[in-house]
PDB file of C-alpha atoms in Angstrom:
ATOM      1  CA  MET A 686     -76.759  25.785  30.908  1.00 37.00           C
ATOM      2  CA  SER A 687     -73.549  25.202  32.797  1.00 35.00           C
ATOM      3  CA  ASN A 688     -70.298  25.558  31.035  1.00 43.00           C
ATOM      4  CA  PRO A 689     -69.559  22.028  29.471  1.00 43.00           C
ATOM      5  CA  ASN A 690     -65.790  22.878  29.133  1.00 44.00           C
ATOM      6  CA  ASN A 691     -63.426  19.990  29.905  1.00 47.00           C
ATOM      7  CA  VAL A 692     -60.542  18.428  28.127  1.00 51.00           C
ATOM      8  CA  ASN A 693     -62.666  15.455  27.001  1.00 70.00           C
ATOM      9  CA  GLN A 694     -65.622  17.411  25.620  1.00 87.00           C
ATOM     10  CA  ILE A 695     -64.271  17.432  22.091  1.00 96.00           C
ATOM     11  CA  SER A 696     -62.867  13.973  21.647  1.00 91.00           C
ATOM     12  CA  ARG A 697     -66.011  12.570  23.111  1.00 93.00           C
ATOM     13  CA  ILE A 698     -67.880  13.359  19.851  1.00 97.00           C
ATOM     14  CA  PHE A 699     -65.847  10.764  18.023  1.00 97.00           C
ATOM     15  CA  ALA A 700     -66.428   7.922  20.631  1.00 94.00           C
ATOM     16  CA  ASP A 701     -69.073   5.915  18.779  1.00 92.00           C
ATOM     17  CA  GLN A 702     -69.747   7.729  15.472  1.00 96.00           C
ATOM     18  CA  LYS A 703     -67.965   9.655  12.536  1.00 98.00           C
ATOM     19  CA  ALA A 704     -68.175  13.273  13.431  1.00 98.00           C
ATOM     20  CA  PHE A 705     -69.469  16.117  11.201  1.00 98.00           C
ATOM     21  CA  ILE A 706     -67.819  19.424  11.838  1.00 98.00           C
ATOM     22  CA  ALA A 707     -69.343  22.668  10.455  1.00 98.00           C
ATOM     23  CA  PHE A 708     -67.562  25.937  10.082  1.00 98.00           C
ATOM     24  CA  LEU A 709     -69.030  29.422   9.669  1.00 98.00           C
ATOM     25  CA  THR A 710     -67.715  33.005  10.024  1.00 98.00           C
ATOM     26  CA  ALA A 711     -69.230  34.813  12.954  1.00 98.00           C
ATOM     27  CA  GLY A 712     -71.131  37.966  11.958  1.00 98.00           C
ATOM     28  CA  ASP A 713     -71.886  36.974   8.343  1.00 98.00           C
ATOM     29  CA  PRO A 714     -74.424  38.471   7.668  1.00 98.00           C
ATOM     30  CA  SER A 715     -75.028  39.331  11.242  1.00 98.00           C
ATOM     31  CA  LEU A 716     -74.328  37.955  14.655  1.00 98.00           C
ATOM     32  CA  GLN A 717     -78.086  37.275  15.187  1.00 98.00           C
ATOM     33  CA  LYS A 718     -78.079  35.137  12.166  1.00 98.00           C
ATOM     34  CA  THR A 719     -74.891  33.313  13.071  1.00 98.00           C
ATOM     35  CA  GLU A 720     -76.468  32.390  16.287  1.00 98.00           C
ATOM     36  CA  GLU A 721     -79.526  31.092  14.353  1.00 98.00           C
ATOM     37  CA  PHE A 722     -77.395  29.187  11.905  1.00 98.00           C
ATOM     38  CA  ILE A 723     -75.428  27.490  14.647  1.00 98.00           C
ATOM     39  CA  LEU A 724     -78.486  26.363  16.544  1.00 98.00           C
ATOM     40  CA  ALA A 725     -79.970  25.070  13.337  1.00 98.00           C
ATOM     41  CA  MET A 726     -76.884  23.035  12.256  1.00 98.00           C
ATOM     42  CA  ALA A 727     -76.692  21.584  15.741  1.00 98.00           C
ATOM     43  CA  ALA A 728     -80.293  20.468  15.558  1.00 98.00           C
ATOM     44  CA  ALA A 729     -79.603  19.075  12.066  1.00 98.00           C
ATOM     45  CA  GLY A 730     -76.842  16.732  13.333  1.00 98.00           C
ATOM     46  CA  ALA A 731     -73.565  18.791  13.392  1.00 98.00           C
ATOM     47  CA  ASP A 732     -71.409  17.325  16.137  1.00 98.00           C
ATOM     48  CA  LEU A 733     -69.136  20.330  16.539  1.00 98.00           C
ATOM     49  CA  ILE A 734     -69.216  23.837  15.210  1.00 98.00           C
ATOM     50  CA  GLU A 735     -66.072  25.867  14.343  1.00 98.00           C
ATOM     51  CA  ILE A 736     -66.693  29.670  14.654  1.00 98.00           C
ATOM     52  CA  GLY A 737     -64.450  31.855  12.607  1.00 98.00           C
ATOM     53  CA  ILE A 738     -63.442  35.193  14.318  1.00 98.00           C
ATOM     54  CA  PRO A 739     -63.315  37.759  11.341  1.00 97.00           C
ATOM     55  CA  PHE A 740     -59.892  39.023  10.664  1.00 95.00           C
ATOM     56  CA  SER A 741     -58.518  41.390   8.097  1.00 92.00           C
ATOM     57  CA  ASP A 742     -55.595  39.026   7.066  1.00 88.00           C
ATOM     58  CA  PRO A 743     -56.904  35.420   7.153  1.00 85.00           C
ATOM     59  CA  ILE A 744     -53.929  33.921   5.454  1.00 82.00           C
ATOM     60  CA  ALA A 745     -55.256  30.170   5.449  1.00 78.00           C
ATOM     61  CA  GLU A 746     -58.410  31.349   3.785  1.00 84.00           C
ATOM     62  CA  GLY A 747     -59.493  31.259   0.078  1.00 85.00           C
ATOM     63  CA  PRO A 748     -61.718  33.725  -1.402  1.00 91.00           C
ATOM     64  CA  VAL A 749     -65.071  32.474  -0.085  1.00 94.00           C
ATOM     65  CA  ILE A 750     -64.194  32.692   3.491  1.00 95.00           C
ATOM     66  CA  GLU A 751     -62.088  35.743   3.013  1.00 94.00           C
ATOM     67  CA  ALA A 752     -65.180  37.472   1.618  1.00 95.00           C
ATOM     68  CA  ALA A 753     -67.121  36.296   4.534  1.00 97.00           C
ATOM     69  CA  ASN A 754     -64.520  37.899   6.896  1.00 96.00           C
ATOM     70  CA  GLU A 755     -64.839  41.065   5.013  1.00 96.00           C
ATOM     71  CA  ARG A 756     -68.674  41.068   5.258  1.00 97.00           C
ATOM     72  CA  ALA A 757     -68.519  40.346   9.024  1.00 98.00           C
ATOM     73  CA  LEU A 758     -66.051  43.196   9.634  1.00 97.00           C
ATOM     74  CA  ARG A 759     -68.170  45.604   7.740  1.00 97.00           C
ATOM     75  CA  ALA A 760     -71.066  44.544   9.975  1.00 97.00           C
ATOM     76  CA  ALA A 761     -69.080  45.721  13.042  1.00 97.00           C
ATOM     77  CA  THR A 762     -68.471  42.306  14.429  1.00 98.00           C
ATOM     78  CA  THR A 763     -66.019  42.354  17.344  1.00 98.00           C
ATOM     79  CA  THR A 764     -64.546  39.612  19.490  1.00 98.00           C
ATOM     80  CA  ASP A 765     -66.679  40.905  22.521  1.00 98.00           C
ATOM     81  CA  LYS A 766     -69.819  40.677  20.578  1.00 98.00           C
ATOM     82  CA  ILE A 767     -68.915  37.152  19.483  1.00 98.00           C
ATOM     83  CA  PHE A 768     -68.295  36.202  23.115  1.00 98.00           C
ATOM     84  CA  ALA A 769     -71.765  37.622  24.007  1.00 98.00           C
ATOM     85  CA  MET A 770     -73.269  35.535  21.205  1.00 98.00           C
ATOM     86  CA  VAL A 771     -71.706  32.339  22.265  1.00 98.00           C
ATOM     87  CA  GLY A 772     -72.938  32.969  25.796  1.00 98.00           C
ATOM     88  CA  ARG A 773     -76.472  33.054  24.457  1.00 98.00           C
ATOM     89  CA  ILE A 774     -75.890  29.919  22.411  1.00 98.00           C
ATOM     90  CA  ARG A 775     -74.730  28.125  25.498  1.00 97.00           C
ATOM     91  CA  GLU A 776     -78.007  28.566  27.167  1.00 97.00           C
ATOM     92  CA  LYS A 777     -79.598  26.565  24.416  1.00 98.00           C
ATOM     93  CA  THR A 778     -77.056  23.838  23.416  1.00 97.00           C
ATOM     94  CA  ALA A 779     -74.119  21.915  24.747  1.00 96.00           C
ATOM     95  CA  ILE A 780     -72.582  21.147  21.307  1.00 97.00           C
ATOM     96  CA  PRO A 781     -68.783  21.538  21.423  1.00 98.00           C
ATOM     97  CA  LEU A 782     -67.683  24.910  19.975  1.00 98.00           C
ATOM     98  CA  VAL A 783     -64.339  25.788  18.817  1.00 98.00           C
ATOM     99  CA  PHE A 784     -62.967  29.234  17.680  1.00 98.00           C
ATOM    100  CA  LEU A 785     -60.911  29.494  14.468  1.00 97.00           C
ATOM    101  CA  THR A 786     -58.815  32.571  14.824  1.00 97.00           C
ATOM    102  CA  TYR A 787     -55.351  33.954  14.210  1.00 95.00           C
ATOM    103  CA  MET A 788     -52.519  35.025  16.566  1.00 95.00           C
ATOM    104  CA  ASN A 789     -53.177  38.626  16.010  1.00 94.00           C
ATOM    105  CA  PRO A 790     -56.724  38.949  17.406  1.00 96.00           C
ATOM    106  CA  ILE A 791     -55.633  36.887  20.501  1.00 97.00           C
ATOM    107  CA  PHE A 792     -52.663  39.088  21.009  1.00 96.00           C
ATOM    108  CA  VAL A 793     -54.705  42.230  20.654  1.00 96.00           C
ATOM    109  CA  TYR A 794     -57.359  40.988  23.013  1.00 98.00           C
ATOM    110  CA  GLY A 795     -54.784  39.640  25.484  1.00 98.00           C
ATOM    111  CA  GLY A 796     -54.080  35.972  25.736  1.00 97.00           C
ATOM    112  CA  GLU A 797     -55.037  35.350  29.340  1.00 98.00           C
ATOM    113  CA  ARG A 798     -58.164  37.546  28.960  1.00 98.00           C
ATOM    114  CA  PHE A 799     -59.018  35.744  25.631  1.00 98.00           C
ATOM    115  CA  PHE A 800     -58.834  32.292  27.107  1.00 98.00           C
ATOM    116  CA  ALA A 801     -60.413  33.154  30.409  1.00 98.00           C
ATOM    117  CA  THR A 802     -63.477  34.532  28.427  1.00 98.00           C
ATOM    118  CA  CYS A 803     -63.610  31.474  26.312  1.00 98.00           C
ATOM    119  CA  GLU A 804     -63.917  29.322  29.337  1.00 98.00           C
ATOM    120  CA  GLU A 805     -66.524  31.739  30.759  1.00 98.00           C
ATOM    121  CA  VAL A 806     -68.887  31.467  27.820  1.00 98.00           C
ATOM    122  CA  GLY A 807     -68.327  27.847  26.946  1.00 97.00           C
ATOM    123  CA  ILE A 808     -65.776  27.634  24.221  1.00 98.00           C
ATOM    124  CA  ASN A 809     -64.095  24.158  23.985  1.00 98.00           C
ATOM    125  CA  GLY A 810     -61.134  24.749  21.856  1.00 98.00           C
ATOM    126  CA  VAL A 811     -59.201  26.920  19.441  1.00 98.00           C
ATOM    127  CA  ILE A 812     -57.687  26.438  15.911  1.00 97.00           C
ATOM    128  CA  ILE A 813     -54.891  28.931  15.127  1.00 96.00           C
ATOM    129  CA  PRO A 814     -53.664  28.434  11.554  1.00 93.00           C
ATOM    130  CA  ASP A 815     -50.643  30.755  11.953  1.00 94.00           C
ATOM    131  CA  LEU A 816     -49.567  29.460  15.386  1.00 95.00           C
ATOM    132  CA  PRO A 817     -45.841  28.563  15.021  1.00 91.00           C
ATOM    133  CA  TYR A 818     -44.973  25.212  16.400  1.00 88.00           C
ATOM    134  CA  GLU A 819     -42.305  26.870  18.649  1.00 87.00           C
ATOM    135  CA  GLU A 820     -44.889  28.998  20.254  1.00 90.00           C
ATOM    136  CA  LYS A 821     -47.504  26.292  20.706  1.00 93.00           C
ATOM    137  CA  GLY A 822     -46.413  25.338  24.158  1.00 94.00           C
ATOM    138  CA  GLU A 823     -47.040  28.863  25.572  1.00 95.00           C
ATOM    139  CA  ILE A 824     -50.527  29.030  23.923  1.00 97.00           C
ATOM    140  CA  ARG A 825     -51.343  25.570  25.032  1.00 96.00           C
ATOM    141  CA  GLU A 826     -50.523  26.381  28.662  1.00 96.00           C
ATOM    142  CA  LEU A 827     -52.778  29.561  28.407  1.00 97.00           C
ATOM    143  CA  ALA A 828     -55.559  27.724  26.834  1.00 97.00           C
ATOM    144  CA  GLY A 829     -55.285  24.562  28.989  1.00 96.00           C
ATOM    145  CA  GLY A 830     -55.371  26.518  32.135  1.00 97.00           C
ATOM    146  CA  HIS A 831     -58.950  27.426  31.138  1.00 97.00           C
ATOM    147  CA  GLY A 832     -59.975  23.907  29.931  1.00 96.00           C
ATOM    148  CA  LEU A 833     -59.487  24.494  26.207  1.00 97.00           C
ATOM    149  CA  ASP A 834     -57.870  22.216  23.551  1.00 97.00           C
ATOM    150  CA  VAL A 835     -55.471  23.860  21.114  1.00 97.00           C
ATOM    151  CA  ILE A 836     -56.365  21.787  17.966  1.00 97.00           C
ATOM    152  CA  THR A 837     -53.397  20.645  15.965  1.00 97.00           C
ATOM    153  CA  LEU A 838     -53.304  21.288  12.227  1.00 95.00           C
ATOM    154  CA  ILE A 839     -51.377  18.839  10.103  1.00 93.00           C
ATOM    155  CA  ALA A 840     -50.808  19.520   6.356  1.00 88.00           C
ATOM    156  CA  PRO A 841     -49.553  17.006   3.739  1.00 86.00           C
ATOM    157  CA  THR A 842     -45.749  17.116   4.547  1.00 77.00           C
ATOM    158  CA  SER A 843     -43.015  14.905   5.643  1.00 67.00           C
ATOM    159  CA  GLN A 844     -43.735  11.830   7.850  1.00 77.00           C
ATOM    160  CA  ASP A 845     -41.304  12.951  10.518  1.00 86.00           C
ATOM    161  CA  ARG A 846     -43.160  16.397  10.849  1.00 91.00           C
ATOM    162  CA  ILE A 847     -46.483  14.789  10.832  1.00 93.00           C
ATOM    163  CA  GLN A 848     -45.604  12.476  13.658  1.00 94.00           C
ATOM    164  CA  MET A 849     -43.997  15.281  15.616  1.00 94.00           C
ATOM    165  CA  LEU A 850     -47.102  17.350  15.513  1.00 94.00           C
ATOM    166  CA  ALA A 851     -49.577  14.449  16.130  1.00 96.00           C
ATOM    167  CA  ARG A 852     -47.734  13.058  19.304  1.00 95.00           C
ATOM    168  CA  ASP A 853     -49.075  15.715  21.715  1.00 92.00           C
ATOM    169  CA  ALA A 854     -52.331  16.675  19.838  1.00 95.00           C
ATOM    170  CA  THR A 855     -55.565  16.918  21.997  1.00 95.00           C
ATOM    171  CA  GLY A 856     -59.188  17.263  21.118  1.00 96.00           C
ATOM    172  CA  PHE A 857     -58.881  16.306  17.505  1.00 98.00           C
ATOM    173  CA  ILE A 858     -56.286  16.606  14.824  1.00 97.00           C
ATOM    174  CA  TYR A 859     -57.236  18.738  11.986  1.00 97.00           C
ATOM    175  CA  LEU A 860     -55.908  17.167   8.717  1.00 95.00           C
ATOM    176  CA  VAL A 861     -55.650  19.507   5.913  1.00 92.00           C
ATOM    177  CA  SER A 862     -56.625  17.583   2.805  1.00 86.00           C
ATOM    178  CA  SER A 863     -54.670  19.628   0.251  1.00 70.00           C
ATOM    179  CA  MET A 864     -51.890  22.224   0.272  1.00 50.00           C
ATOM    180  CA  GLY A 865     -52.923  25.817  -0.223  1.00 46.00           C
ATOM    181  CA  VAL A 866     -55.864  27.756   1.084  1.00 45.00           C
ATOM    182  CA  THR A 867     -59.391  26.795   2.110  1.00 49.00           C
ATOM    183  CA  GLY A 868     -61.959  26.216  -0.605  1.00 43.00           C
ATOM    184  CA  VAL A 869     -64.174  23.735  -2.418  1.00 51.00           C
ATOM    185  CA  ARG A 870     -62.258  21.206  -4.634  1.00 42.00           C
ATOM    186  CA  SER A 871     -63.699  18.921  -7.110  1.00 47.00           C
ATOM    187  CA  GLU A 872     -61.126  16.325  -6.376  1.00 50.00           C
ATOM    188  CA  ILE A 873     -58.796  15.582  -3.453  1.00 50.00           C
ATOM    189  CA  LYS A 874     -55.653  13.984  -4.578  1.00 46.00           C
ATOM    190  CA  THR A 875     -53.656  13.810  -1.463  1.00 69.00           C
ATOM    191  CA  ASP A 876     -52.881  10.237  -0.139  1.00 86.00           C
ATOM    192  CA  LEU A 877     -54.868  10.786   3.185  1.00 91.00           C
ATOM    193  CA  ALA A 878     -54.863   7.261   3.957  1.00 92.00           C
ATOM    194  CA  ALA A 879     -51.022   7.171   4.297  1.00 91.00           C
ATOM    195  CA  ILE A 880     -51.074  10.365   6.410  1.00 93.00           C
ATOM    196  CA  VAL A 881     -53.714   8.997   8.742  1.00 95.00           C
ATOM    197  CA  ASP A 882     -51.638   5.820   9.005  1.00 95.00           C
ATOM    198  CA  ASP A 883     -48.653   7.972  10.055  1.00 93.00           C
ATOM    199  CA  ILE A 884     -50.713   9.817  12.619  1.00 96.00           C
ATOM    200  CA  ARG A 885     -52.174   6.575  14.019  1.00 96.00           C
ATOM    201  CA  GLN A 886     -48.720   5.170  14.653  1.00 96.00           C
ATOM    202  CA  VAL A 887     -48.003   7.874  17.323  1.00 97.00           C
ATOM    203  CA  SER A 888     -51.502   9.133  18.394  1.00 97.00           C
ATOM    204  CA  LYS A 889     -54.910   8.042  19.507  1.00 96.00           C
ATOM    205  CA  THR A 890     -56.454  11.512  19.120  1.00 97.00           C
ATOM    206  CA  PRO A 891     -59.232  11.458  16.492  1.00 97.00           C
ATOM    207  CA  VAL A 892     -58.517  12.715  13.035  1.00 98.00           C
ATOM    208  CA  ALA A 893     -60.887  14.875  11.053  1.00 98.00           C
ATOM    209  CA  VAL A 894     -60.214  15.966   7.498  1.00 96.00           C
ATOM    210  CA  GLY A 895     -60.975  19.516   6.205  1.00 94.00           C
ATOM    211  CA  PHE A 896     -60.270  21.817   3.196  1.00 90.00           C
ATOM    212  CA  GLY A 897     -62.233  21.228  -0.015  1.00 86.00           C
ATOM    213  CA  ILE A 898     -65.064  18.822   1.051  1.00 93.00           C
ATOM    214  CA  ALA A 899     -68.438  19.883  -0.174  1.00 94.00           C
ATOM    215  CA  THR A 900     -70.352  16.863  -1.472  1.00 96.00           C
ATOM    216  CA  PRO A 901     -71.972  13.850   0.278  1.00 97.00           C
ATOM    217  CA  GLU A 902     -69.746  11.629  -1.913  1.00 97.00           C
ATOM    218  CA  GLN A 903     -66.598  13.336  -0.679  1.00 94.00           C
ATOM    219  CA  ALA A 904     -67.826  13.075   2.890  1.00 97.00           C
ATOM    220  CA  THR A 905     -68.364   9.344   2.509  1.00 97.00           C
ATOM    221  CA  ALA A 906     -65.091   8.683   1.040  1.00 95.00           C
ATOM    222  CA  ILE A 907     -63.321  10.805   3.737  1.00 96.00           C
ATOM    223  CA  SER A 908     -65.210   9.298   6.587  1.00 97.00           C
ATOM    224  CA  LYS A 909     -63.979   5.814   5.455  1.00 97.00           C
ATOM    225  CA  LEU A 910     -60.391   6.924   6.276  1.00 96.00           C
ATOM    226  CA  ALA A 911     -60.836   9.392   9.203  1.00 97.00           C
ATOM    227  CA  ASP A 912     -62.756   9.949  12.271  1.00 98.00           C
ATOM    228  CA  GLY A 913     -64.546  13.158  11.214  1.00 98.00           C
ATOM    229  CA  VAL A 914     -65.255  15.405   8.235  1.00 98.00           C
ATOM    230  CA  ILE A 915     -64.956  19.257   8.374  1.00 98.00           C
ATOM    231  CA  VAL A 916     -66.819  21.406   5.924  1.00 97.00           C
ATOM    232  CA  GLY A 917     -66.307  25.237   5.860  1.00 96.00           C
ATOM    233  CA  SER A 918     -66.290  26.850   2.323  1.00 94.00           C
ATOM    234  CA  ALA A 919     -69.433  25.074   1.187  1.00 96.00           C
ATOM    235  CA  ILE A 920     -71.354  26.257   4.233  1.00 98.00           C
ATOM    236  CA  VAL A 921     -69.970  29.760   3.909  1.00 97.00           C
ATOM    237  CA  ARG A 922     -70.962  29.838   0.268  1.00 97.00           C
ATOM    238  CA  ILE A 923     -74.614  28.844   1.093  1.00 98.00           C
ATOM    239  CA  ILE A 924     -74.715  31.863   3.595  1.00 98.00           C
ATOM    240  CA  ALA A 925     -73.157  34.033   0.922  1.00 98.00           C
ATOM    241  CA  GLU A 926     -75.847  33.038  -1.527  1.00 98.00           C
ATOM    242  CA  HIS A 927     -78.948  33.144   0.733  1.00 98.00           C
ATOM    243  CA  GLY A 928     -77.887  35.571   3.426  1.00 98.00           C
ATOM    244  CA  ALA A 929     -80.450  35.852   6.269  1.00 98.00           C
ATOM    245  CA  ALA A 930     -82.646  33.228   4.599  1.00 98.00           C
ATOM    246  CA  ALA A 931     -79.998  30.533   4.659  1.00 98.00           C
ATOM    247  CA  THR A 932     -81.183  28.671   7.793  1.00 98.00           C
ATOM    248  CA  PRO A 933     -83.371  26.023   6.152  1.00 98.00           C
ATOM    249  CA  ILE A 934     -80.869  25.380   3.395  1.00 98.00           C
ATOM    250  CA  LEU A 935     -78.067  24.911   5.889  1.00 98.00           C
ATOM    251  CA  SER A 936     -80.159  22.570   7.900  1.00 98.00           C
ATOM    252  CA  ASP A 937     -80.828  20.421   4.925  1.00 98.00           C
ATOM    253  CA  TYR A 938     -77.207  20.366   3.800  1.00 98.00           C
ATOM    254  CA  VAL A 939     -75.922  19.461   7.310  1.00 98.00           C
ATOM    255  CA  ARG A 940     -78.439  16.741   7.603  1.00 98.00           C
ATOM    256  CA  THR A 941     -77.527  15.399   4.188  1.00 98.00           C
ATOM    257  CA  MET A 942     -73.638  15.503   4.901  1.00 98.00           C
ATOM    258  CA  LYS A 943     -74.103  13.870   8.357  1.00 98.00           C
ATOM    259  CA  ALA A 944     -76.088  11.051   6.812  1.00 98.00           C
ATOM    260  CA  ALA A 945     -73.346  10.407   4.216  1.00 98.00           C
ATOM    261  CA  LEU A 946     -70.637   9.552   6.895  1.00 98.00           C
ATOM    262  CA  VAL A 947     -70.031   5.833   7.203  1.00 96.00           C
TER     263      VAL A 947
END
């Protein structure tokens, strides 16, 4: 399958629907299983998959995803092996794929080499939680040169900062539902409607909400406010509980969550 990379590939999934975005950690419990899980979730209705590159110091992650990083690293998962896996996936599906990674793995790999390889295998964008705003231009130039969106993360903060970040966002805006690290939450108390309104004043880029969403009820509520819903910890927890046998459970879960979007 040809590389579907282009600057509109990600935003296109929001064109006529609410998008369901699924996250998992590459290499947990193995890259062979990660490949199987991604294809199963795509078939079950996921619109975009975020693939976490395991890292020893994932500062934005709570205990569930942090443990997945540790399992993947113990399984000898490397960035090169993940790239090879994505290349295999691209032979079977054109679903948009985004890496979630940190500055250190990109720096160690080499920025130009990293983004060139992303383009080569068919990655459509990157999310970098520890990317300082002041360095975003340089990374965006590198990534954009290879057809990748650098996804903007926006946390509940001042209106001025929200709008500054939103103005030049591409692909989609990742709106963090709550302060703190990732993890399932029983209740999301942030005034997301007000933040989405702030974003809409300055940007037409689709807004997807993540951090803490796990149930169909939460997905329904969030999808009334935003253009998409992102689920990570709940999916990683299914993988932690069921390991290599997680595929049918993941498929059912994704199907249920996608159906809950309104």
